[in-house]
mmCIF file of C-alpha atoms in Angstrom:
data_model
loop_
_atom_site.group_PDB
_atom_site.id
_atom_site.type_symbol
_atom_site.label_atom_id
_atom_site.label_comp_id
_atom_site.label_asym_id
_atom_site.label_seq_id
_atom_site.Cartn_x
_atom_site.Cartn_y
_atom_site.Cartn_z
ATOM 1 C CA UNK A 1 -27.287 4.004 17.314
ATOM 2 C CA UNK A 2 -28.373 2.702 20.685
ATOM 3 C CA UNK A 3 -25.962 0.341 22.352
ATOM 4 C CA UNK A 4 -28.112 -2.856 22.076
ATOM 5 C CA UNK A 5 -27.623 -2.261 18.686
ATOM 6 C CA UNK A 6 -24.192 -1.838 17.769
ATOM 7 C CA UNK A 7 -22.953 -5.427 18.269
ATOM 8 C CA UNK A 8 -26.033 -7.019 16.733
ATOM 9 C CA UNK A 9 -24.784 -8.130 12.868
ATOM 10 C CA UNK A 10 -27.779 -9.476 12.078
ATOM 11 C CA UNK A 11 -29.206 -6.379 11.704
ATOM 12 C CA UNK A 12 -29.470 -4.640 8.329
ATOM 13 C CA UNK A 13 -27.067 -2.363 7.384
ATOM 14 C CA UNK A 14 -24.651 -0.313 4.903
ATOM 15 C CA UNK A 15 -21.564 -1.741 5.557
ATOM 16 C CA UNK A 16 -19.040 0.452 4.752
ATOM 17 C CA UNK A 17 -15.367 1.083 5.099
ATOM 18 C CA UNK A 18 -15.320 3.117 7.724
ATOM 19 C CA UNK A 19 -17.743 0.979 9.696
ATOM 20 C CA UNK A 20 -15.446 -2.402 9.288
ATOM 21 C CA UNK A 21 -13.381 -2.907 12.039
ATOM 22 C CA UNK A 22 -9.581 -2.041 11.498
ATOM 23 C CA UNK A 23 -8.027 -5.296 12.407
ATOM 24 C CA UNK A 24 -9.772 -7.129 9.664
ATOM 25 C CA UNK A 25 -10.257 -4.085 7.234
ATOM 26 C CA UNK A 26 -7.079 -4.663 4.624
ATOM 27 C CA UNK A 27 -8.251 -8.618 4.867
ATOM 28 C CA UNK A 28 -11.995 -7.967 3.504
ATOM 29 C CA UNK A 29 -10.761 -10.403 1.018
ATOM 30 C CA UNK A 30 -9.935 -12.718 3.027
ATOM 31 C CA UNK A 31 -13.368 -12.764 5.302
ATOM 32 C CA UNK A 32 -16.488 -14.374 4.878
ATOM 33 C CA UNK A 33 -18.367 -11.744 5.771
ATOM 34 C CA UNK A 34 -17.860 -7.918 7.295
ATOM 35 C CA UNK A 35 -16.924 -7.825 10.600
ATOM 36 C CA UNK A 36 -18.466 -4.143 11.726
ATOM 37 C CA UNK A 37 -16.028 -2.001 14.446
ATOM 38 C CA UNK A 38 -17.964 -1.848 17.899
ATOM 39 C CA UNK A 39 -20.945 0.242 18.869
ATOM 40 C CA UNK A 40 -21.785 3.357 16.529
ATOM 41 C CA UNK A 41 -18.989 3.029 15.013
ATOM 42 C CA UNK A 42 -19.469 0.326 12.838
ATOM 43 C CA UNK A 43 -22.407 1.990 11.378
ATOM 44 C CA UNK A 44 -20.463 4.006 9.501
ATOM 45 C CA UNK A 45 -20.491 3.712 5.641
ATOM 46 C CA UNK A 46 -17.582 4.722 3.400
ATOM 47 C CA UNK A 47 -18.302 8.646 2.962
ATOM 48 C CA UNK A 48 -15.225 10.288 4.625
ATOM 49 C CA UNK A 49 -16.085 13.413 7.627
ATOM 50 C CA UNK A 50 -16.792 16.496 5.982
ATOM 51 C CA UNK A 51 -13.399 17.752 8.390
ATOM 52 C CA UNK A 52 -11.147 15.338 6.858
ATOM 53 C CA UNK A 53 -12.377 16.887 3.538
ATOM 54 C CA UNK A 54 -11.253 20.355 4.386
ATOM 55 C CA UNK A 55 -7.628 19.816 2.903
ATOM 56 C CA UNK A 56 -8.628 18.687 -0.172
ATOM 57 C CA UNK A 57 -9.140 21.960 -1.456
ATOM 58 C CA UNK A 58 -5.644 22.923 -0.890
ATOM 59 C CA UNK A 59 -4.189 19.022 -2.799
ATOM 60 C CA UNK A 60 -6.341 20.545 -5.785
ATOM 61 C CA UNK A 61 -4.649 23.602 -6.144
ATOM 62 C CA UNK A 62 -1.074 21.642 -5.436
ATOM 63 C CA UNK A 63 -2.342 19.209 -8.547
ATOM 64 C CA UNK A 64 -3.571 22.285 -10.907
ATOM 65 C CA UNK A 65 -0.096 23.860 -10.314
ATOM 66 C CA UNK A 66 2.016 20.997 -11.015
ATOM 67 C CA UNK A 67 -0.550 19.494 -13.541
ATOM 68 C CA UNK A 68 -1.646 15.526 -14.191
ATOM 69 C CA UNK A 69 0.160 15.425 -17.240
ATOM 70 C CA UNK A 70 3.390 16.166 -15.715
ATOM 71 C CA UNK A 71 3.141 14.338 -12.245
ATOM 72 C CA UNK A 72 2.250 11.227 -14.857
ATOM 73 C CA UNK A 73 4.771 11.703 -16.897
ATOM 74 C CA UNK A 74 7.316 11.936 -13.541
ATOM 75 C CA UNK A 75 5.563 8.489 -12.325
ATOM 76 C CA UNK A 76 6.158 6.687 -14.900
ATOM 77 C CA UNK A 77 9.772 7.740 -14.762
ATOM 78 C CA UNK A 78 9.763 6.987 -11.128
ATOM 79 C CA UNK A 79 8.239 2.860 -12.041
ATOM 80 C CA UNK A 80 10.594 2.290 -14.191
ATOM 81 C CA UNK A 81 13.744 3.932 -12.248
ATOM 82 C CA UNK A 82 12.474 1.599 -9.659
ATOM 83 C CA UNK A 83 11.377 -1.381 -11.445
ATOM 84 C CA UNK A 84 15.181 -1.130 -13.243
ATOM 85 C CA UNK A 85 16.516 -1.780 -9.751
ATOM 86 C CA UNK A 86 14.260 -4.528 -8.894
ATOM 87 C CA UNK A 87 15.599 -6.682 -11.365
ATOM 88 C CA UNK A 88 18.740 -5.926 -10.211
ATOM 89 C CA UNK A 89 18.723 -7.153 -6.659
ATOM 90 C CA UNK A 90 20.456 -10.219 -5.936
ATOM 91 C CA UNK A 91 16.882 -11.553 -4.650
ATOM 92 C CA UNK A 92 15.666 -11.281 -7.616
ATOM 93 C CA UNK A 93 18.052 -14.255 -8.947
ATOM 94 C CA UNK A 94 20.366 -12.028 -11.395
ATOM 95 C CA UNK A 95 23.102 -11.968 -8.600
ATOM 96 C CA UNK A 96 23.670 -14.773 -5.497
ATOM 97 C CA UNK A 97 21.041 -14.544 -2.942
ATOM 98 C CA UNK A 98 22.246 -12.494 0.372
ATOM 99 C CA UNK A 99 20.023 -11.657 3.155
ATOM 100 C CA UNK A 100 16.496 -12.295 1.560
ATOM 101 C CA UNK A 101 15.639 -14.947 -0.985
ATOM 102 C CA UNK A 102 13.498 -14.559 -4.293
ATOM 103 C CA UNK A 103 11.099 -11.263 -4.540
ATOM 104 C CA UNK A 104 8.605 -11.355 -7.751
ATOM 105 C CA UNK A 105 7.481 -8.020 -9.231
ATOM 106 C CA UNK A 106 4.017 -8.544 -9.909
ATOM 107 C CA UNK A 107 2.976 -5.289 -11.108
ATOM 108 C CA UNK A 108 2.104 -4.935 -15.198
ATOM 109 C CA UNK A 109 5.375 -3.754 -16.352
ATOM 110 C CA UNK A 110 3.307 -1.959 -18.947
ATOM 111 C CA UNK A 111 3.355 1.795 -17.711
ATOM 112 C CA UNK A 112 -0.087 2.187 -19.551
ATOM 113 C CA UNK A 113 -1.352 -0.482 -17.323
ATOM 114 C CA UNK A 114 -0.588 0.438 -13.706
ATOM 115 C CA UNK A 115 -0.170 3.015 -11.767
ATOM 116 C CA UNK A 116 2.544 4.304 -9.349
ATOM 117 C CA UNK A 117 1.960 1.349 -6.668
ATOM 118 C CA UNK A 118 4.700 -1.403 -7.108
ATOM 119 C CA UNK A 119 3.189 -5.092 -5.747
ATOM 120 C CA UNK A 120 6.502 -7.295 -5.112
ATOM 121 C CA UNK A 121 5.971 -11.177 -3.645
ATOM 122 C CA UNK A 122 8.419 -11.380 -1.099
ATOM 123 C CA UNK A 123 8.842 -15.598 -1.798
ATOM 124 C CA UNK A 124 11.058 -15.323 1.957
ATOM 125 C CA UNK A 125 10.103 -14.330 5.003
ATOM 126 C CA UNK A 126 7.760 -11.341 3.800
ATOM 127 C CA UNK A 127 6.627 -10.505 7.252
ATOM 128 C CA UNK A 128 9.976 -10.136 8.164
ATOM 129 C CA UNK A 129 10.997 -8.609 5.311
ATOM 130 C CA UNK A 130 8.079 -6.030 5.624
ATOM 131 C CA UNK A 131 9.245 -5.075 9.206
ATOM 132 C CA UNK A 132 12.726 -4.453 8.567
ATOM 133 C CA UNK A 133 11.532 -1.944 5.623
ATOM 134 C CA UNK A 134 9.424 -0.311 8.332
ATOM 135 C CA UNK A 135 12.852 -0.315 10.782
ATOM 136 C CA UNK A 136 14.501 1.453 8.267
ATOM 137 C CA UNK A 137 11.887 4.673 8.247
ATOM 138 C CA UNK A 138 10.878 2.851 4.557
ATOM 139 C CA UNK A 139 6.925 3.757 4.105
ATOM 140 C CA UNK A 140 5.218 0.631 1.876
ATOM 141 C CA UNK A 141 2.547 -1.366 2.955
ATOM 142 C CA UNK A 142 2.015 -5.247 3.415
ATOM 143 C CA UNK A 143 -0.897 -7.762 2.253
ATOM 144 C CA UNK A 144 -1.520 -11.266 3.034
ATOM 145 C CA UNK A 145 -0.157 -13.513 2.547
ATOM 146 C CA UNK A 146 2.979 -12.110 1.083
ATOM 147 C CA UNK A 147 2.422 -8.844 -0.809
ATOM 148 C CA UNK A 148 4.710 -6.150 0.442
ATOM 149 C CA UNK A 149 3.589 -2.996 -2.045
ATOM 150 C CA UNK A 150 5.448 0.376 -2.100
ATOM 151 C CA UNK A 151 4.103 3.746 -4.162
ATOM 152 C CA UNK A 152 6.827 6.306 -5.428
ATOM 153 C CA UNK A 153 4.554 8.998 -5.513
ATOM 154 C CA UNK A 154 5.628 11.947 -8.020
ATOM 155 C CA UNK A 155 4.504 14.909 -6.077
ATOM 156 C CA UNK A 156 6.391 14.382 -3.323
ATOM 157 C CA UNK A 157 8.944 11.122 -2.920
ATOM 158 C CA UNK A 158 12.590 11.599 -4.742
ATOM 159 C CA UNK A 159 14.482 9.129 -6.544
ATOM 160 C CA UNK A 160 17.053 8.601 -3.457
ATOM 161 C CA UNK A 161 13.500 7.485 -1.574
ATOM 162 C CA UNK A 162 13.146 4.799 -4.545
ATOM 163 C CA UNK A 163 16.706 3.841 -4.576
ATOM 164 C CA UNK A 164 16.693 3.567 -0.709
ATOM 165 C CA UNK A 165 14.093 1.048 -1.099
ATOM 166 C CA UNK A 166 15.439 -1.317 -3.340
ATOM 167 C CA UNK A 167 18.339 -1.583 -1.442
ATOM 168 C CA UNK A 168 16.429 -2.115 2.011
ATOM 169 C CA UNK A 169 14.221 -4.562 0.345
ATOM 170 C CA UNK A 170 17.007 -6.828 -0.702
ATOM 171 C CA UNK A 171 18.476 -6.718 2.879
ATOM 172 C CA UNK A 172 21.778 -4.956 1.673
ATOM 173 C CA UNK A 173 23.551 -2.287 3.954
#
C-alpha cells in the first residue's frame, strides 16, 4: 500500500481487525466508524499470519488429549466455584461493604448459556478496581464503561487462581 494511501479513509476497504487501530479496537462499539491503524497496516483484514498459526497444531493435540467433553465439564465446575464466591463478597451486598462498593454478575448464571468468561459491573470505581486486579499479577480484562471480565480457563488456570480473584476483586487482603 503506497504511503499516500494509508491515511486516506475514504478509500474503500476491508476493514478488519487487524487493520483497526489498537487504541480504539476493544471500543468498536463505541465508534462511529473504524478508525484504520497507520500506513499498511491498517489494511489488514481479520485473517491472522500464517506464523502465528504455527502453534495451533500443537493446542489441537493438547485439546484431543484432554478432550472437549471433559475441559467442559471442568468449566462449568470452575463458573460456578467462582460464581459461588461472587455472591459471597461483601461487595456484592450479602456482607458490609469494605474496600469496593457493589459488583453485579452479569453473566447467564445458566451454565448451558455461557461460557467460561465471567462479565462483573464493577458499580465503584471499576477503573480502579481493574488496576489493582492487574497490581496483584490477576489476568482479566476491562470494557467500557465498567465491565471488568475474567475467564477461568479449564486447561490451564486452578481453582486457587479463581479463589485469588474473588478475593482481589472485593479489595480484601
Amino acid at each position: 500500500v503506497h504511503e499516500r494511501h494509508g491515511q486516506n479513509t475514504d478509500l474503500v476497504r476491508f476493514a478488519g481487525w487487524w487493520g483497526n487501530d489498537p487504541d480504539t479496537r476493544f471500543k468498536m462499539h463505541l465508534q462511529p466508524e473504524f478508525i484504520p491503524r497507520v500506513g499498511a497496516d491498517g489494511w489488514q483484514i481479520s485473517n491472522p499470519p500464517i506464523l502465528a498459526m504455527a502453534p495451533v497444531k500443537a493446542s489441537i493435540d493438547i485439546f484431543d488429549e484432554a478432550t472437549i467433553p471433559a475441559l467442559r465439564a471442568k468449566s462449568e465446575r470452575m463458573a460456578a466455584y467462582l460464581r459461588f464466591l461472587l455472591n459471597r463478597l461483601p461487595s456484592c451486598g450479602l456482607h458490609p461493604a469494605r474496600t469496593f462498593d457493589r459488583i453485579e454478575v452479569i453473566t447467564p448464571d445458566v451454565p448451558s448459556d455461557r461460557g467460561c468468561q465471567c462479565s462483573i459491573l464493577s458499580h465503584d470505581r471499576p477503573k480502579e478496581r481493574f488496576k489493582a486486579l492487574q497490581a496483584e499479577g490477576v489476568v482479566c480484562d476491562f470494557r467500557e464503561p465498567n465491565v471488568i471480565r475474567a475467564a477461568p480457563v479449564p486447561l490451564y488456570n486452578t481453582y486457587h487462581d479463581i479463589w485469588v480473584f474473588a478475593n482481589e476483586l472485593s479489595g480484601r487482603p
